[in-house]
Coordinates of C-alpha atoms in Angstrom, one line a residue:
X1466 CA 60.6 -84.9 71.6
X1467 CA 60.5 -81.1 71.8
X1468 CA 58.1 -79.4 69.7
X1469 CA 59.4 -79.2 66.1
X1470 CA 60.1 -75.7 65.3
X1471 CA 58.9 -73.8 62.1
X1472 CA 61.6 -73.7 59.4
X1473 CA 60.0 -70.3 58.3
X1474 CA 60.6 -68.7 61.9
X1475 CA 63.9 -70.3 62.1
X1476 CA 65.0 -68.9 58.7
X1477 CA 63.7 -65.5 59.8
X1478 CA 65.6 -65.7 63.2
X1479 CA 68.8 -66.6 61.6
X1480 CA 68.5 -64.3 58.8
X1481 CA 68.0 -61.5 61.3
X1482 CA 71.2 -62.6 63.2
X1483 CA 73.1 -62.5 60.0
X1484 CA 71.7 -59.0 59.2
X1485 CA 73.0 -57.9 62.6
X1486 CA 76.3 -59.4 61.9
X1487 CA 76.5 -57.6 58.5
X1488 CA 75.3 -54.3 59.8
X1489 CA 77.6 -54.2 62.8
X1490 CA 80.7 -53.4 60.5
X1491 CA 78.7 -51.1 58.3
X1492 CA 77.8 -48.9 61.4
X1493 CA 81.3 -49.1 63.1
X1494 CA 83.6 -48.9 60.2
X1495 CA 82.8 -45.3 59.0
X1496 CA 83.3 -44.2 62.5
X1497 CA 86.6 -46.1 63.4
X1498 CA 88.2 -45.4 59.9
X1499 CA 87.9 -41.6 60.8
X1500 CA 89.0 -42.0 64.4
X1501 CA 91.8 -44.5 64.2
X1502 CA 95.1 -44.1 62.4
X1503 CA 95.6 -45.9 59.0
X1504 CA 98.4 -47.9 60.8
X1505 CA 96.1 -48.7 63.7
X1506 CA 93.5 -50.0 61.2
X1507 CA 96.3 -51.9 59.5
X1508 CA 97.3 -53.7 62.8
X1509 CA 93.6 -54.4 63.7
X1510 CA 92.9 -56.0 60.2
X1511 CA 96.2 -58.0 60.0
X1512 CA 95.7 -59.3 63.7
X1513 CA 92.1 -60.2 63.1
X1514 CA 93.0 -62.1 59.8
X1515 CA 95.9 -63.8 61.4
X1516 CA 93.8 -65.2 64.3
X1517 CA 91.2 -66.5 61.9
X1518 CA 93.4 -69.3 60.7
X1519 CA 93.8 -70.5 64.3
X1520 CA 90.1 -70.3 64.9
X1521 CA 89.8 -72.5 61.9
X1522 CA 92.4 -75.1 63.4
X1523 CA 90.4 -75.0 66.8
X1524 CA 87.2 -75.5 65.1
X1525 CA 88.5 -78.7 63.3
X1526 CA 85.2 -79.1 61.2
X1527 CA 83.5 -80.1 64.5
X1528 CA 80.3 -77.9 64.1
X1529 CA 79.4 -79.3 60.7
X1530 CA 80.0 -82.8 61.8
X1531 CA 78.2 -82.3 65.3
X1532 CA 75.1 -81.0 63.5
X1533 CA 75.0 -83.9 61.1
X1534 CA 75.5 -86.7 63.8
X1535 CA 74.0 -85.0 66.7
X1536 CA 70.6 -84.4 64.9
X1537 CA 70.1 -88.3 64.9
X1538 CA 70.4 -88.5 68.7
X1539 CA 68.5 -85.4 69.9
X1540 CA 65.5 -87.4 71.1
X1541 CA 67.8 -89.7 73.2
X1542 CA 69.2 -87.9 76.2
X1543 CA 71.9 -90.4 77.1
X1544 CA 73.1 -90.7 73.7
X1545 CA 73.2 -87.0 72.9
X1546 CA 75.0 -86.3 76.4
X1547 CA 77.7 -88.8 75.5
X1548 CA 78.0 -87.6 71.9
X1549 CA 78.2 -83.9 72.8
X1550 CA 80.7 -84.6 75.6
X1551 CA 83.1 -86.5 73.1
X1552 CA 82.7 -83.7 70.5
X1553 CA 83.3 -81.1 73.0
X1554 CA 86.4 -82.7 74.2
X1555 CA 87.9 -83.1 70.8
X1556 CA 87.1 -79.5 70.2
X1557 CA 88.9 -78.4 73.4
X1558 CA 92.1 -80.6 72.4
X1559 CA 92.0 -78.8 69.0
X1560 CA 91.7 -75.4 70.8
X1561 CA 94.8 -76.3 73.0
X1562 CA 96.8 -77.2 69.9
X1563 CA 95.7 -74.0 68.1
X1564 CA 96.9 -71.9 71.1
X1565 CA 100.3 -73.7 71.2
X1566 CA 100.8 -73.1 67.4
X1567 CA 99.7 -69.5 68.0
X1568 CA 102.2 -68.9 70.9
X1569 CA 105.0 -70.7 68.9
X1570 CA 104.4 -68.5 65.7
X1571 CA 104.5 -65.3 68.0
X1572 CA 107.8 -66.4 69.3
X1573 CA 109.4 -67.7 66.1
X1574 CA 108.4 -64.9 63.7
X1575 CA 110.0 -61.7 64.7
X1576 CA 107.9 -59.5 62.2
X1577 CA 104.9 -60.3 64.3
X1578 CA 106.3 -58.5 67.4
X1579 CA 104.5 -55.3 66.5
X1580 CA 101.1 -57.1 66.4
X1581 CA 101.5 -59.2 69.6
X1582 CA 99.1 -57.2 71.8
X1583 CA 96.4 -56.9 69.2
X1584 CA 96.7 -60.6 68.2
X1585 CA 96.6 -61.7 71.9
X1586 CA 93.4 -59.6 72.3
X1587 CA 91.7 -61.3 69.2
X1588 CA 93.1 -64.8 70.5
X1589 CA 90.2 -64.7 73.0
X1590 CA 88.0 -65.7 70.1
X1591 CA 89.6 -69.1 69.8
X1592 CA 88.6 -70.2 73.4
X1593 CA 85.3 -68.5 73.6
X1594 CA 84.2 -69.9 70.0
X1595 CA 84.7 -73.4 71.3
X1596 CA 82.9 -72.6 74.6
X1597 CA 80.0 -71.0 72.5
X1598 CA 79.0 -74.6 71.3
X1599 CA 76.5 -73.0 68.8
X1600 CA 76.2 -76.3 67.2
X1601 CA 74.0 -77.5 70.1
X1602 CA 71.5 -74.8 69.5
X1603 CA 71.7 -75.6 65.8
X1604 CA 71.0 -79.4 66.5
X1605 CA 67.8 -78.4 68.5
X1606 CA 66.9 -75.8 66.0
X1607 CA 66.9 -73.1 68.9
X1608 CA 67.6 -69.8 67.1
X1609 CA 65.6 -67.5 69.4
X1610 CA 67.9 -67.5 72.2
X1611 CA 71.1 -66.9 70.2
X1612 CA 69.3 -64.1 68.0
X1613 CA 68.2 -62.3 71.2
X1614 CA 71.6 -62.5 72.7
X1615 CA 73.1 -61.2 69.5
X1616 CA 71.0 -58.3 69.4
X1617 CA 71.7 -57.4 73.0
X1618 CA 75.7 -57.7 72.7
X1619 CA 75.6 -55.9 69.2
X1620 CA 73.7 -52.8 70.9
X1621 CA 76.3 -52.9 73.8
X1622 CA 79.2 -53.2 71.5
X1623 CA 78.1 -50.1 69.5
X1624 CA 77.6 -48.2 72.7
X1625 CA 81.0 -49.1 73.9
X1626 CA 82.7 -48.2 70.6
X1627 CA 81.4 -44.6 70.6
X1628 CA 82.2 -44.3 74.4
X1629 CA 85.7 -45.8 74.3
X1630 CA 87.3 -45.5 71.0
X1631 CA 88.1 -41.7 70.8
X1632 CA 91.8 -41.5 69.8
X1633 CA 93.9 -42.7 66.9
X1634 CA 95.9 -45.3 69.2
X1635 CA 92.6 -46.9 70.5
X1636 CA 92.8 -49.8 68.0
X1637 CA 93.3 -52.2 71.1
X1638 CA 90.0 -51.1 72.5
X1639 CA 88.5 -51.5 69.1
X1640 CA 89.7 -55.1 68.9
X1641 CA 88.5 -55.9 72.4
X1642 CA 85.0 -54.5 71.5
X1643 CA 85.1 -56.5 68.3
X1644 CA 85.9 -59.8 70.4
X1645 CA 83.0 -58.9 73.0
X1646 CA 80.7 -58.5 70.0
X1647 CA 81.5 -61.7 68.4
X1648 CA 82.0 -64.2 71.2
X1649 CA 81.3 -62.2 74.4
X1650 CA 78.1 -64.0 75.2
X1651 CA 79.6 -67.5 74.5
X1652 CA 80.2 -68.3 78.0
X1653 CA 76.3 -67.6 78.7
X1654 CA 75.8 -69.9 75.6
X1655 CA 77.8 -72.7 77.4
X1656 CA 75.7 -72.3 80.6
X1657 CA 72.4 -72.0 78.9
X1658 CA 73.3 -75.2 76.8
X1659 CA 72.6 -77.2 79.9
X1660 CA 68.9 -76.8 79.2
X1661 CA 69.4 -79.2 76.4
X1662 CA 72.7 -81.2 77.1
X1663 CA 74.9 -81.9 80.1
X1664 CA 78.5 -81.6 78.6
X1665 CA 81.7 -82.7 80.4
X1666 CA 85.3 -83.4 79.4
X1667 CA 86.0 -87.0 78.7
X1668 CA 88.8 -89.3 77.6
X1669 CA 86.4 -91.9 76.6
X1670 CA 86.2 -90.8 73.0
X1671 CA 85.5 -92.9 69.9
X1672 CA 88.5 -91.5 68.1
X1673 CA 88.4 -93.8 65.1
X1674 CA 84.6 -93.1 64.4
X1675 CA 84.8 -89.4 64.9
X1676 CA 88.1 -88.2 63.6
X1677 CA 88.0 -89.4 60.0
X1678 CA 84.9 -87.6 59.0
X1679 CA 85.9 -84.7 61.0
X1680 CA 89.2 -84.3 59.5
X1681 CA 87.7 -84.6 55.9
X1682 CA 85.3 -81.8 56.7
X1683 CA 88.4 -79.9 58.1
X1684 CA 90.4 -80.4 55.0
X1685 CA 87.3 -79.1 53.1
X1686 CA 87.3 -75.9 55.2
X1687 CA 90.9 -75.3 54.6
X1688 CA 90.4 -75.8 50.9
X1689 CA 87.5 -73.4 51.0
X1690 CA 89.6 -70.8 53.0
X1691 CA 92.4 -71.1 50.3
X1692 CA 89.9 -70.9 47.6
X1693 CA 88.2 -67.7 48.9
X1694 CA 91.4 -65.9 49.8
X1695 CA 93.5 -66.8 46.7
X1696 CA 91.6 -64.2 44.7
X1697 CA 92.6 -61.2 46.8
X1698 CA 96.2 -62.7 47.2
X1699 CA 96.9 -63.3 43.5
X1700 CA 95.4 -60.1 42.5
X1701 CA 97.7 -58.2 45.0
X1702 CA 100.6 -60.0 43.7
X1703 CA 99.9 -59.4 40.0
X1704 CA 98.4 -55.9 40.3
X1705 CA 98.4 -53.5 43.1
X1706 CA 96.7 -52.3 46.3
X1707 CA 94.3 -50.2 44.4
X1708 CA 93.1 -53.2 42.3
X1709 CA 92.6 -55.2 45.5
X1710 CA 90.7 -52.3 47.1
X1711 CA 88.3 -52.1 44.2
X1712 CA 87.8 -55.8 44.1
X1713 CA 87.4 -56.0 47.9
X1714 CA 84.4 -53.6 47.8
X1715 CA 82.5 -55.6 45.3
X1716 CA 83.2 -58.9 47.1
X1717 CA 82.2 -57.4 50.6
X1718 CA 78.8 -56.4 49.1
X1719 CA 78.3 -59.7 47.3
X1720 CA 79.3 -61.6 50.5
X1721 CA 76.8 -59.5 52.6
X1722 CA 73.9 -60.4 50.4
X1723 CA 74.8 -64.1 49.9
X1724 CA 75.5 -64.4 53.6
X1725 CA 72.0 -63.3 54.3
X1726 CA 70.5 -65.8 51.8
X1727 CA 72.7 -68.7 53.2
X1728 CA 71.7 -67.9 56.8
X1729 CA 68.1 -68.4 55.8
X1730 CA 69.0 -71.8 54.4
X1731 CA 71.4 -72.9 57.1
X1732 CA 68.4 -73.6 59.5
X1733 CA 67.3 -76.5 57.3
X1734 CA 70.6 -78.4 57.8
X1735 CA 69.7 -80.1 61.3
X1736 CA 66.2 -80.9 60.1
X1737 CA 67.5 -82.6 57.0
X1738 CA 70.3 -84.3 58.8
X1739 CA 67.9 -85.7 61.2
X1740 CA 65.4 -86.9 58.6
X1741 CA 68.2 -88.5 56.7
X1742 CA 69.6 -90.2 59.8
X1743 CA 66.3 -91.6 60.6
X1744 CA 65.8 -92.8 57.1
X1745 CA 62.6 -90.7 56.6
X1746 CA 63.3 -90.2 53.0
X1747 CA 59.9 -89.0 51.8
X1748 CA 60.0 -86.1 54.5
X1749 CA 63.6 -85.5 53.7
X1750 CA 62.8 -85.0 50.1
X1751 CA 59.7 -82.7 51.0
X1752 CA 62.1 -80.4 53.1
X1753 CA 64.8 -80.5 50.3
X1754 CA 62.1 -79.3 47.7
X1755 CA 61.1 -76.5 50.0
X1756 CA 65.0 -75.4 50.2
X1757 CA 65.1 -75.6 46.5
X1758 CA 62.0 -73.7 45.9
X1759 CA 63.0 -70.9 48.5
X1760 CA 66.4 -70.5 46.7
X1761 CA 64.6 -70.3 43.4
X1762 CA 62.1 -67.8 44.6
X1763 CA 64.4 -65.6 46.6
X1764 CA 67.9 -66.2 45.4
X1765 CA 67.5 -65.6 41.7
X1766 CA 65.7 -62.3 41.9
X1767 CA 68.2 -60.9 44.7
X1768 CA 71.2 -61.9 42.3
X1769 CA 69.5 -60.2 39.3
X1770 CA 68.5 -57.2 41.4
X1771 CA 72.0 -56.8 42.8
X1772 CA 73.3 -57.0 39.2
X1773 CA 71.0 -54.4 37.8
X1774 CA 71.5 -51.9 40.8
X1775 CA 75.3 -52.4 41.3
X1776 CA 76.3 -48.9 40.5
X1777 CA 73.6 -47.5 42.9
X1778 CA 74.7 -49.9 45.6
X1779 CA 78.3 -49.0 45.3
X1780 CA 77.5 -45.3 45.5
X1781 CA 75.4 -45.7 48.6
X1782 CA 77.6 -48.0 50.6
X1783 CA 81.0 -46.9 49.3
X1784 CA 81.5 -43.8 47.4
X1785 CA 82.3 -42.3 44.0
X1786 CA 86.0 -43.4 44.2
X1787 CA 84.7 -47.1 44.2
X1788 CA 82.7 -46.7 40.9
X1789 CA 85.4 -48.8 39.0
X1790 CA 84.0 -51.8 41.2
X1791 CA 80.5 -51.6 39.6
X1792 CA 81.5 -53.9 36.7
X1793 CA 83.1 -56.4 39.0
X1794 CA 80.0 -56.6 41.2
X1795 CA 77.8 -57.1 38.1
X1796 CA 79.9 -60.1 37.1
X1797 CA 80.3 -61.6 40.5
X1798 CA 76.5 -61.3 41.2
X1799 CA 76.0 -64.3 39.0
X1800 CA 78.2 -66.4 41.2
X1801 CA 75.5 -65.9 43.9
X1802 CA 73.1 -68.3 42.2
X1803 CA 75.8 -71.1 41.5
X1804 CA 77.3 -70.5 44.9
X1805 CA 74.0 -71.2 46.8
X1806 CA 73.0 -74.1 44.8
X1807 CA 76.5 -75.8 45.4
X1808 CA 76.0 -74.9 49.2
X1809 CA 72.8 -76.8 49.2
X1810 CA 74.1 -79.8 47.4
X1811 CA 77.1 -79.8 49.8
X1812 CA 75.6 -79.1 53.1
X1813 CA 72.0 -80.2 52.7
X1814 CA 72.7 -83.3 50.8
X1815 CA 76.2 -84.7 50.6
X1816 CA 77.2 -84.1 54.2
X1817 CA 74.1 -85.5 55.8
X1818 CA 74.4 -88.3 53.5
X1819 CA 78.1 -88.9 54.8
X1820 CA 79.7 -88.1 51.4
X1821 CA 82.0 -85.4 52.8
X1822 CA 85.0 -87.1 51.0
X1823 CA 83.2 -86.0 47.6
X1824 CA 82.8 -82.5 49.0
X1825 CA 86.6 -82.2 49.8
X1826 CA 87.4 -83.7 46.2
X1827 CA 85.2 -81.2 44.6
X1828 CA 86.4 -78.2 46.7
X1829 CA 90.1 -79.1 46.1
X1830 CA 89.7 -79.3 42.2
X1831 CA 87.6 -76.0 42.1
X1832 CA 90.3 -74.2 44.3
X1833 CA 93.0 -75.4 41.8
X1834 CA 90.8 -74.3 38.9
X1835 CA 90.2 -70.7 40.5
X1836 CA 93.9 -70.2 41.1
X1837 CA 94.8 -71.1 37.5
X1838 CA 92.1 -69.0 36.1
X1839 CA 93.2 -66.0 38.2
X1840 CA 96.6 -66.1 37.0
X1841 CA 95.2 -66.3 33.4
X1842 CA 92.5 -63.7 33.6
X1843 CA 94.0 -61.0 36.1
X1844 CA 96.8 -59.9 33.7
X1845 CA 94.1 -59.1 31.1
X1846 CA 91.0 -58.1 33.1
X1847 CA 92.5 -57.1 36.6
X1848 CA 89.8 -57.2 39.3
X1849 CA 87.0 -58.0 36.7
X1850 CA 89.0 -61.0 35.7
X1851 CA 89.0 -62.2 39.4
X1852 CA 85.2 -61.7 39.6
X1853 CA 84.9 -63.8 36.4
X1854 CA 87.2 -66.6 37.7
X1855 CA 84.8 -66.8 40.9
X1856 CA 81.8 -67.2 38.7
X1857 CA 83.3 -70.0 36.7
X1858 CA 84.7 -71.7 39.7
X1859 CA 81.1 -71.4 41.5
X1860 CA 79.6 -72.8 38.5
X1861 CA 82.1 -75.6 38.4
X1862 CA 81.6 -76.7 42.1
X1863 CA 77.8 -76.5 41.7
X1864 CA 78.0 -78.8 38.8
X1865 CA 80.3 -81.3 40.6
X1866 CA 78.5 -81.2 43.8
X1867 CA 75.2 -81.8 42.0
X1868 CA 76.6 -84.7 40.0
X1869 CA 78.0 -86.3 43.3
X1870 CA 74.4 -86.4 44.8
X1871 CA 72.4 -86.9 41.6
X1872 CA 70.9 -90.1 42.8
X1873 CA 69.5 -88.2 45.9
X1874 CA 68.4 -84.9 44.3
X1875 CA 67.1 -86.1 41.0
X1876 CA 63.5 -87.0 42.2
X1877 CA 63.4 -83.6 43.9
X1878 CA 64.6 -81.6 40.9
X1879 CA 62.4 -83.3 38.4
X1880 CA 59.3 -82.7 40.5
X1881 CA 56.8 -80.7 38.6
X1882 CA 56.3 -78.1 41.1
X1883 CA 60.2 -77.5 41.4
X1884 CA 60.6 -77.1 37.8
X1885 CA 57.6 -74.7 37.5
X1886 CA 59.0 -72.6 40.4
X1887 CA 62.2 -72.4 38.7
X1888 CA 60.6 -71.1 35.4
X1889 CA 58.3 -68.8 37.4
X1890 CA 61.3 -67.2 38.9
X1891 CA 63.1 -66.7 35.6
X1892 CA 59.9 -65.0 34.1
X1893 CA 59.7 -62.9 37.3
X1894 CA 63.3 -61.9 36.9
X1895 CA 62.7 -60.6 33.4
X1896 CA 60.2 -58.2 35.2
X1897 CA 62.8 -57.0 37.5
X1898 CA 65.2 -56.2 34.7
X1899 CA 62.5 -54.2 32.9
X1900 CA 61.6 -52.3 36.1
X1901 CA 65.3 -51.4 36.9
X1902 CA 65.9 -50.2 33.3
X1903 CA 62.7 -48.0 33.4
X1904 CA 63.6 -46.5 36.6
X1905 CA 67.3 -45.9 35.4
X1906 CA 65.7 -43.8 32.7
X1907 CA 62.9 -42.2 34.7
X1908 CA 64.9 -41.0 37.7
X1909 CA 68.0 -38.8 38.1
X1910 CA 68.0 -38.9 42.0
X1911 CA 70.3 -41.8 43.1
X1912 CA 68.0 -42.3 46.2
X1913 CA 64.7 -42.2 44.4
X1914 CA 66.1 -44.4 41.6
X1915 CA 67.1 -47.0 44.1
X1916 CA 64.0 -47.0 46.3
X1917 CA 61.7 -47.2 43.4
X1918 CA 63.7 -50.0 41.6
X1919 CA 63.6 -52.1 44.7
X1920 CA 59.9 -51.4 45.6
X1921 CA 58.6 -51.8 42.1
X1922 CA 60.7 -54.7 41.3
X1923 CA 59.3 -56.6 44.5
X1924 CA 55.8 -55.7 43.3
X1925 CA 56.4 -56.8 39.7
X1926 CA 58.1 -60.0 40.6
X1927 CA 55.3 -60.8 43.2
X1928 CA 52.6 -59.9 40.7
X1929 CA 54.1 -62.2 38.0
X1930 CA 54.4 -65.1 40.5
X1931 CA 50.7 -64.7 41.4
X1932 CA 49.6 -64.4 37.8
X1933 CA 51.5 -67.6 37.1
X1934 CA 49.7 -69.2 40.0
X1935 CA 53.0 -69.9 41.9
X1936 CA 52.1 -72.2 44.9
X1937 CA 55.2 -70.8 47.0
X1938 CA 53.9 -67.2 46.3
X1939 CA 50.4 -68.1 47.3
X1940 CA 51.7 -69.8 50.4
X1941 CA 53.6 -66.6 51.5
X1942 CA 50.6 -64.4 50.7
X1943 CA 48.5 -66.6 52.9
X1944 CA 50.9 -66.3 55.6
X1945 CA 51.1 -62.6 55.3
X1946 CA 47.2 -62.3 55.5
X1947 CA 47.3 -64.6 58.7
X1948 CA 49.8 -62.1 60.3
X1949 CA 47.8 -59.1 59.4
X1950 CA 44.6 -60.6 60.8
X1951 CA 46.4 -61.5 63.9
X1952 CA 47.6 -58.0 64.4
X1953 CA 44.3 -56.4 63.5

């Protein structure tokens, strides 16, 4: 067996990759929004969104299933080769179906004719996402290669953007650069994956064994897509483009922060799937406890910090004209805590335990609830109502997912260390609130207020955890000391 990689290192690498993915649009959008025409941006965004549905079809839920099942076989070369070849073949069939549906839609729907060129450019993502086989790297917990690759291709893409996108009609070039940034290296992924697995197309696939769980996971992905996109759609129908623009700003910031935290947790999925598949329950519980503690010690203060600094974040990332989204961001920040716990229950517990049908049920119920709440709240609260419906829906799915895996998580949650860690984090968050309120009164400068709020909140939170003798805080402190000693 290959040397087991540190979850901490993997979390850092995957978090770094997510930060790069988040910062790429932050760097590029201010430039392209000034260079390209409004209609060009519109064609670009519509085409990108349109292709995302076909990427979903081509993906077929394969990646999640492959990580869960493949983690059990990674120590057996013959079995993992056979399994990976079968999964890749299924993925390629789904990719062909996605392309057939795409081409049919372009022929049938005449109102898509103006978007054909841009849609075809973005359609390259369908094939190259499949060829990327990132699930192989996840199975083997190898995040170093894909992180380095991501850094290189992001830098090249930014350079190409400033060199080639110079005129209002250059939206096709911008689309091509976006594709290059997202999946340009996936062919290299496919070649490099031979260091782990030898993949080949095969018709000898155990359809009955693979398809049922894959389709259940796929149905869950569709339900999640409907659940996520319904907010904006209903808000647009009941209100107007201005309301959508305000809400979209708060959601984009929320998703950026949540995406960074979930990326740090994603690296635990193959380890948990491997341990559950091998019936190493004690080790599984230990890793799951670490995940809960990490979420408690990082997720809660980040959510509270975002809520307290919503106005400053909006002013820095967006501008004064987006200030109406401050309250929306404050409301939706609460959803982050519920969403991340729901995510852990789903991907770290239910799916490794082969309870994906319960994930589907819970997601569908929550999607229906979210749609109903939007129709009730939006007429009275507009975009703030949309944020509130998201918070309620995320809380619901957290409770339902937690209940669905209660028999597994109960011994982990009721461990003394887990409960103490949660209480310590809550007390630390009170310190963050106090610091942010004091900085709000003490500074007039936006930049100084934000910097001091963040720095002093981190110091206050860390000091409280140390005073409360939090084991996780001491562990992080010891690791930091070791790193400093090695550098000096």
